[in-house]
Tab-separated table of C-alpha atoms (C1' of nucleotides) in Angstrom:
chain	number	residue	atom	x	y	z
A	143	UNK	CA	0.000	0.000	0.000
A	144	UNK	CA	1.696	3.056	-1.188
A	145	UNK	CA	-0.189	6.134	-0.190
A	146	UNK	CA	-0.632	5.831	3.725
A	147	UNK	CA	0.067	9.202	4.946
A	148	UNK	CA	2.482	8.974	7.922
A	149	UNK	CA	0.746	11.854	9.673
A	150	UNK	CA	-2.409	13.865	7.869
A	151	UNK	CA	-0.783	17.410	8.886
A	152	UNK	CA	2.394	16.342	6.837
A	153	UNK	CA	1.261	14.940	4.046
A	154	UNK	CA	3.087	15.959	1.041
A	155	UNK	CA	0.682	15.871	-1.905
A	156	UNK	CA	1.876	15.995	-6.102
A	157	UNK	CA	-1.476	17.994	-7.570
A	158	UNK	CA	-1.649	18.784	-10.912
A	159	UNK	CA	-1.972	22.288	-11.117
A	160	UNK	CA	-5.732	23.306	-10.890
A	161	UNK	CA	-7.292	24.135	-13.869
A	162	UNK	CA	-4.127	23.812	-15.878
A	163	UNK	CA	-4.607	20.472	-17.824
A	164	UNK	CA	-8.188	21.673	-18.676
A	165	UNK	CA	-6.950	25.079	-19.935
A	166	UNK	CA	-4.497	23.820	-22.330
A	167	UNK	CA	-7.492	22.986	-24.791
A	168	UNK	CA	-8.414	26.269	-24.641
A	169	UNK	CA	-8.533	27.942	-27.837
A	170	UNK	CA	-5.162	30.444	-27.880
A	171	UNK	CA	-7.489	33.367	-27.899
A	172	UNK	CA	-9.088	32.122	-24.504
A	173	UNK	CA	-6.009	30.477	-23.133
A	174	UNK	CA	-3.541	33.915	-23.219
A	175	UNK	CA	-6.099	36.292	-21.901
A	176	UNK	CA	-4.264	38.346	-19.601
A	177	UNK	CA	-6.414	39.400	-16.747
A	178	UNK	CA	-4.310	42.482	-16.012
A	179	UNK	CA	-4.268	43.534	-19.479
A	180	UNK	CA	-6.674	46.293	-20.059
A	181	UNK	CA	-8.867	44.942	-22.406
A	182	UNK	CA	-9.291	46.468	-26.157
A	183	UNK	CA	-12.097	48.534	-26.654
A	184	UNK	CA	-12.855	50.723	-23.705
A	185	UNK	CA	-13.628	50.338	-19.831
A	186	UNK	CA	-10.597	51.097	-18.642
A	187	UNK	CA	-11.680	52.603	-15.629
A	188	UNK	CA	-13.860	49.198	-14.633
A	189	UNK	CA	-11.081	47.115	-15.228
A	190	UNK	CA	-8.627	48.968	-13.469
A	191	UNK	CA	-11.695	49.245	-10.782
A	192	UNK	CA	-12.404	45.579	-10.751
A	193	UNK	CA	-8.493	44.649	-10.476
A	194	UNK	CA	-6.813	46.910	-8.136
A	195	UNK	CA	-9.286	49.519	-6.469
A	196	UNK	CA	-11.089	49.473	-3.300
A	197	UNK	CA	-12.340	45.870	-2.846
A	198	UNK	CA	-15.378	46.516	-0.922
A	199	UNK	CA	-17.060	47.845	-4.144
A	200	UNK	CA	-18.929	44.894	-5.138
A	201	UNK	CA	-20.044	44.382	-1.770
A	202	UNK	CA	-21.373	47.681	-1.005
A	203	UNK	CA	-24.381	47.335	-3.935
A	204	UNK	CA	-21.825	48.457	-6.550
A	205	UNK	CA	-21.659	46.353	-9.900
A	206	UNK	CA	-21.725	42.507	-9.623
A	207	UNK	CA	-18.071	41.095	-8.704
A	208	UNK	CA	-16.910	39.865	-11.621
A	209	UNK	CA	-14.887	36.568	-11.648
A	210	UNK	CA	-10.978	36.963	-13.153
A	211	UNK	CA	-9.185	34.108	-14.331
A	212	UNK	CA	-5.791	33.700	-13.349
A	213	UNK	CA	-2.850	33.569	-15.844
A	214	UNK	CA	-0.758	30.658	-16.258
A	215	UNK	CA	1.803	32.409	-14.862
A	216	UNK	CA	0.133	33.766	-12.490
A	217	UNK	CA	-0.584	30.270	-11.608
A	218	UNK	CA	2.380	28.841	-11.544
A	219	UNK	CA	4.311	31.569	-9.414
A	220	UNK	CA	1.563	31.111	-6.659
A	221	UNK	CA	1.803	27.074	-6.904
A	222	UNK	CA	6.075	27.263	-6.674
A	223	UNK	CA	5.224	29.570	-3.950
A	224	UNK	CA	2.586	27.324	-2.390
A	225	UNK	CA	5.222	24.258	-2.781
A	226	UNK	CA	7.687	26.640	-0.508
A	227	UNK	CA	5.221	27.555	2.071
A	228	UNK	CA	1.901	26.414	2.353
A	229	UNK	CA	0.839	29.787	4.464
A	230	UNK	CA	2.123	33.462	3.891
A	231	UNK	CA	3.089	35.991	6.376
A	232	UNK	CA	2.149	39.751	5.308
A	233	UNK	CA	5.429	40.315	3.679
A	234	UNK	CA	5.350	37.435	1.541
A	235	UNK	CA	1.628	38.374	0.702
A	236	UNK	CA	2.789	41.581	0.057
A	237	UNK	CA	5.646	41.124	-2.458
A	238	UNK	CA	3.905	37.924	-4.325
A	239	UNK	CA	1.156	40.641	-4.858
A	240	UNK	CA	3.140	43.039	-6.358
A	241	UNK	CA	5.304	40.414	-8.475
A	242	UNK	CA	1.958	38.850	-9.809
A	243	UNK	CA	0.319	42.304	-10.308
A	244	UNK	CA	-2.854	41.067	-8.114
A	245	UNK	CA	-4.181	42.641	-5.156
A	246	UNK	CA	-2.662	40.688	-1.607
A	247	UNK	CA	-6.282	39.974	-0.585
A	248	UNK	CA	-6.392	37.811	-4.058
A	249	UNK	CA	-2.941	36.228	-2.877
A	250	UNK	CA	-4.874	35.174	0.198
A	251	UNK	CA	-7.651	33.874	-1.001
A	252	UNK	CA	-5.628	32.205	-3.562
A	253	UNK	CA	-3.766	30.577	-0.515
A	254	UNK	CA	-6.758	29.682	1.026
A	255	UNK	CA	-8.564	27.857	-1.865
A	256	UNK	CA	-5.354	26.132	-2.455
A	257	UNK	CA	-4.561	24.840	0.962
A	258	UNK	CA	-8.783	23.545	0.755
A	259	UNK	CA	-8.471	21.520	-2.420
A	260	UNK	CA	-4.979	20.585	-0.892
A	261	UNK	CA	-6.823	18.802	2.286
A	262	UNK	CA	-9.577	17.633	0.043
A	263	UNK	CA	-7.562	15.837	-2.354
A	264	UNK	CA	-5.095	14.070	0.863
A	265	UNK	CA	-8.986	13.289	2.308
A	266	UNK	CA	-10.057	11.442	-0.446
A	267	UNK	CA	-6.626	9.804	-0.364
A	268	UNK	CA	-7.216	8.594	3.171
A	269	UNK	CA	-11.259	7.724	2.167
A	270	UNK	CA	-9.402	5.562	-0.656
A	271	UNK	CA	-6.820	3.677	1.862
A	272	UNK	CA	-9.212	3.051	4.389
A	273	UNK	CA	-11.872	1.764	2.164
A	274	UNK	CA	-8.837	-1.001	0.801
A	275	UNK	CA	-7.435	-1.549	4.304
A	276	UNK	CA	-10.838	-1.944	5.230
A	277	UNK	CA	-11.359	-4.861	2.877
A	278	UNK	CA	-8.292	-6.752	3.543
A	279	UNK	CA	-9.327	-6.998	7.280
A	280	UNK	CA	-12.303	-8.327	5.587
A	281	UNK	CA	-10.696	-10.719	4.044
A	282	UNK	CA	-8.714	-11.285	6.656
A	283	UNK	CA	-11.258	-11.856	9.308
A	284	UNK	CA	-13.006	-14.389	6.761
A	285	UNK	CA	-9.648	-16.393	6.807
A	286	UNK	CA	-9.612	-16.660	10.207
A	287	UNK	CA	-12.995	-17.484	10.798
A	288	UNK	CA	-12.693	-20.022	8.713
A	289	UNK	CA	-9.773	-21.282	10.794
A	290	UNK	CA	-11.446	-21.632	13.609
A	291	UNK	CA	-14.221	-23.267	12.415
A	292	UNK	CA	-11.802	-26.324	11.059
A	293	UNK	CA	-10.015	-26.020	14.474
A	294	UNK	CA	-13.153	-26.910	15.980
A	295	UNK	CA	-13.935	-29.572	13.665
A	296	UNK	CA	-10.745	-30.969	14.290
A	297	UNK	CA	-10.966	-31.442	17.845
A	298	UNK	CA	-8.923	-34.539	17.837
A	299	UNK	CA	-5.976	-32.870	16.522
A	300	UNK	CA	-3.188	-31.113	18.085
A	301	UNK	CA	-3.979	-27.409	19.966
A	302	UNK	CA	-2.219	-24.692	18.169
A	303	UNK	CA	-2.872	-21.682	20.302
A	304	UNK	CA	-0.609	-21.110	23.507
A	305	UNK	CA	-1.212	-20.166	26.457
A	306	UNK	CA	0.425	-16.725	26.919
A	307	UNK	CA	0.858	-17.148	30.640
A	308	UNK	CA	1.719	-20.495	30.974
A	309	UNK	CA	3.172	-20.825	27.204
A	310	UNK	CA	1.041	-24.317	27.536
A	311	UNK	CA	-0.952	-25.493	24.863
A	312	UNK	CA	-5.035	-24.609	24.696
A	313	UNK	CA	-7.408	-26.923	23.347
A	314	UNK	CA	-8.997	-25.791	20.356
A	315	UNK	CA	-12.080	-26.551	21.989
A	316	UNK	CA	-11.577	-23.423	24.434
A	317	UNK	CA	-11.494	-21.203	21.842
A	318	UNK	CA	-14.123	-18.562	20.938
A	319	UNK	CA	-14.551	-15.537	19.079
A	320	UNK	CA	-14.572	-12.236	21.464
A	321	UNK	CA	-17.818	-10.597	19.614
A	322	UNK	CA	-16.608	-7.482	19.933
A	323	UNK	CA	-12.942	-7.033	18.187
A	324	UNK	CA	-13.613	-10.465	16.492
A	325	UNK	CA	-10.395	-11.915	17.845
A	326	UNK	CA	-9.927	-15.538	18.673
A	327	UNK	CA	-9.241	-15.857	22.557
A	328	UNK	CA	-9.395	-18.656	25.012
A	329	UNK	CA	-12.426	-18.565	27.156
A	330	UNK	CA	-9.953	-17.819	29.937
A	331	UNK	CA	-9.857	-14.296	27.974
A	332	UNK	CA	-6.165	-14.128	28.321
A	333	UNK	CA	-5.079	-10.764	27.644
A	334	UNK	CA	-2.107	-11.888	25.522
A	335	UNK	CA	-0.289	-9.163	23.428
A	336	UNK	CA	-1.857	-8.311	20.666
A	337	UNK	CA	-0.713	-7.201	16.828
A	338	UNK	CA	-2.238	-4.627	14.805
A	339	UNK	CA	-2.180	-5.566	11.518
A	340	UNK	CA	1.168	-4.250	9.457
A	341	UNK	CA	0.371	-1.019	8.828
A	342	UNK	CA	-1.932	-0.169	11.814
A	343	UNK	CA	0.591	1.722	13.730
A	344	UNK	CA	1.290	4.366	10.897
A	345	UNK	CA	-2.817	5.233	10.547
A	346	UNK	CA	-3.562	8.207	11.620
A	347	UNK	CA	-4.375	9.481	14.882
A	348	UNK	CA	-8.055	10.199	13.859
A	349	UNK	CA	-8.324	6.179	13.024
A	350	UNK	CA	-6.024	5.008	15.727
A	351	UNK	CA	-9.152	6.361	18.009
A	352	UNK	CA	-11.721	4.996	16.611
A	353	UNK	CA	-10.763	1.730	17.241
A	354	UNK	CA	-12.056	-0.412	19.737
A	355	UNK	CA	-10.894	0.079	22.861
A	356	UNK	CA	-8.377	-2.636	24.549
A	357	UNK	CA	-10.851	-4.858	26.570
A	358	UNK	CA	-9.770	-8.084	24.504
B	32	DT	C1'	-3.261	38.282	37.338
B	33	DC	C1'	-7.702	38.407	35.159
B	34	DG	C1'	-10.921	39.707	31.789
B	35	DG	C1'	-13.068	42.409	28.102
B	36	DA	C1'	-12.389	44.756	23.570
B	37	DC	C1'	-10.086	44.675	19.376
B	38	DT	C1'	-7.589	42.731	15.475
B	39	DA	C1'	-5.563	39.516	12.206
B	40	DG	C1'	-5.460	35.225	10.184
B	41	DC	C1'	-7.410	31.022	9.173
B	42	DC	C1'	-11.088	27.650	8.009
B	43	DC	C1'	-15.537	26.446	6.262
B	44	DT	C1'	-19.455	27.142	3.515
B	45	DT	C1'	-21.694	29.338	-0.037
B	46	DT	C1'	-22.106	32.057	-4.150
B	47	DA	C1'	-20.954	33.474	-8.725
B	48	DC	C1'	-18.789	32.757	-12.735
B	49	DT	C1'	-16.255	30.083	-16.513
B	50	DT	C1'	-15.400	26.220	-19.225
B	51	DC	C1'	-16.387	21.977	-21.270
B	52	DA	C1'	-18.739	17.759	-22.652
C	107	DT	C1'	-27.936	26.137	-28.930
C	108	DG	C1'	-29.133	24.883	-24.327
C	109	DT	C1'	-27.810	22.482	-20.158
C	110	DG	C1'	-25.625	20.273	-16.310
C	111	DA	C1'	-21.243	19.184	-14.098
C	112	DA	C1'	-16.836	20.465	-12.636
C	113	DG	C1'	-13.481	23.789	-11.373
C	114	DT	C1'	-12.329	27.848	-8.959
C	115	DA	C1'	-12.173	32.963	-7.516
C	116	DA	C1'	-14.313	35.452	-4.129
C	117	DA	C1'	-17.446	36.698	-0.174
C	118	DG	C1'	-19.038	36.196	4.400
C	119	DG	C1'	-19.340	34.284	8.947
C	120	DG	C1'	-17.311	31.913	12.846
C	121	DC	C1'	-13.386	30.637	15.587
C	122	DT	C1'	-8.977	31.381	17.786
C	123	DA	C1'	-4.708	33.417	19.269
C	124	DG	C1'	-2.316	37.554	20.252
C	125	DT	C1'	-2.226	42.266	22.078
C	126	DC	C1'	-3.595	46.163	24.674
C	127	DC	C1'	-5.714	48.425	28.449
DNA sequence: TCGGACTAGCCCTTTACTTCA
DNA sequence: TGTGAAGTAAAGGGCTAGTCC
């Protein structure tokens, strides 16, 4: 399994760059729009307005916001950026703004979105792992059960569990299945040491809680 | 030392807009 | 040409930590 995060507040995630892949089959005359180009043909007040004036405009019952894509470059100056630090202090904010011709509040809100689909994209990751881990165990616990059901059949034979105290050997007819973690015990409910399963110790925190709580 | 007011920064949710199939 | 889905910039509200008085 190759995509266990070791911890979810360190996950280092490879995104393809949003919007990127779909914008290269842009038509050319789409695809270079430069938002901070003044656009031909008039309303060069609005746009100077829209990109760099007093943000509160829009939200004061002036004209409608309107939505400004961001340049490829634009884009990929804030993703190198986001690679080197996933937060900004003022300064940074500051001088990215002024480098990327954009307003600092934009830079934020960039930063913002970002670090979202960031966390959404290592949550799905985790939804995927768990979902797989989940059906080994699965698989796992089916094994098992059937185990015990041919230890049982086999009374006759030689016991195969130990005792953990004694180290002695149990007879397979002792054994049952603890209904709660689904673990084979001894009716003595020895409480040998148990095993998480391999990767079990490098789940995260969130998961390591949920699980059920040491009474086997 | 404690607590209330203020501020900045972040997260979360929602809205608005663009693009594409 | 119209439409729904997906992607994303932006707004707004809530929470929290830090600072000041």
């Amino acid at each position: 399994m190759a995509v266990l995060p070791s911890s979810s507040s360190t996950l280092e995630l490879t995104i393809s760059m949003p919007g990127f892949a779909s914008s290269q089959s842009l038509p050319s005359s789409v695809r270079d729009l430069d938002i901070n180009q003044i656009p031909s043909g008039g309303a060069e007040e609005e746009w100077m307005t829209m990109n760099m004036d007093d943000e509160e405009e829009s939200s004061n019952g002036g004209p409608p916001r309107k939505k400004l894509r961001l340049t490829k470059e634009q884009s990929r100056l804030l993703e190198e950026s986001f690679r080197q630090n996933h937060t900004l202090n003022p300064k940074q904010k500051e001088a990215l703004a002024m480098q990327l011709k954009l307003r600092p509040r934009q830079v934020e809100v960039w930063f913002q979105n970002r670090r979202a689909r960031s966390k959404l994209k290592q949550t799905e990751m985790e939804c995927e792992y768990l979902k797989r881990w989940f059906g080994s165990l699965t698989e796992q616990n089916r094994r098992l059960q059937r185990e015990v059901e041919e230890l049982r059949a086999m009374k006759v034979g030689p016991p195969t569990v130990l005792s953990p105290h004694s180290c002695e050997p149990l007879p397979a007819s002792t054994l049952t299945m603890c209904p709660r973690c689904e673990r084979v015990t001894s009716t003595s409910h020895d409480k040998g040491p148990t095993k998480t399963p391999n990767n079990a110790t490098t789940v995260s925190t969130k998961v390591k809680s949920r699980q059920s709580p040491a009474t086997c």
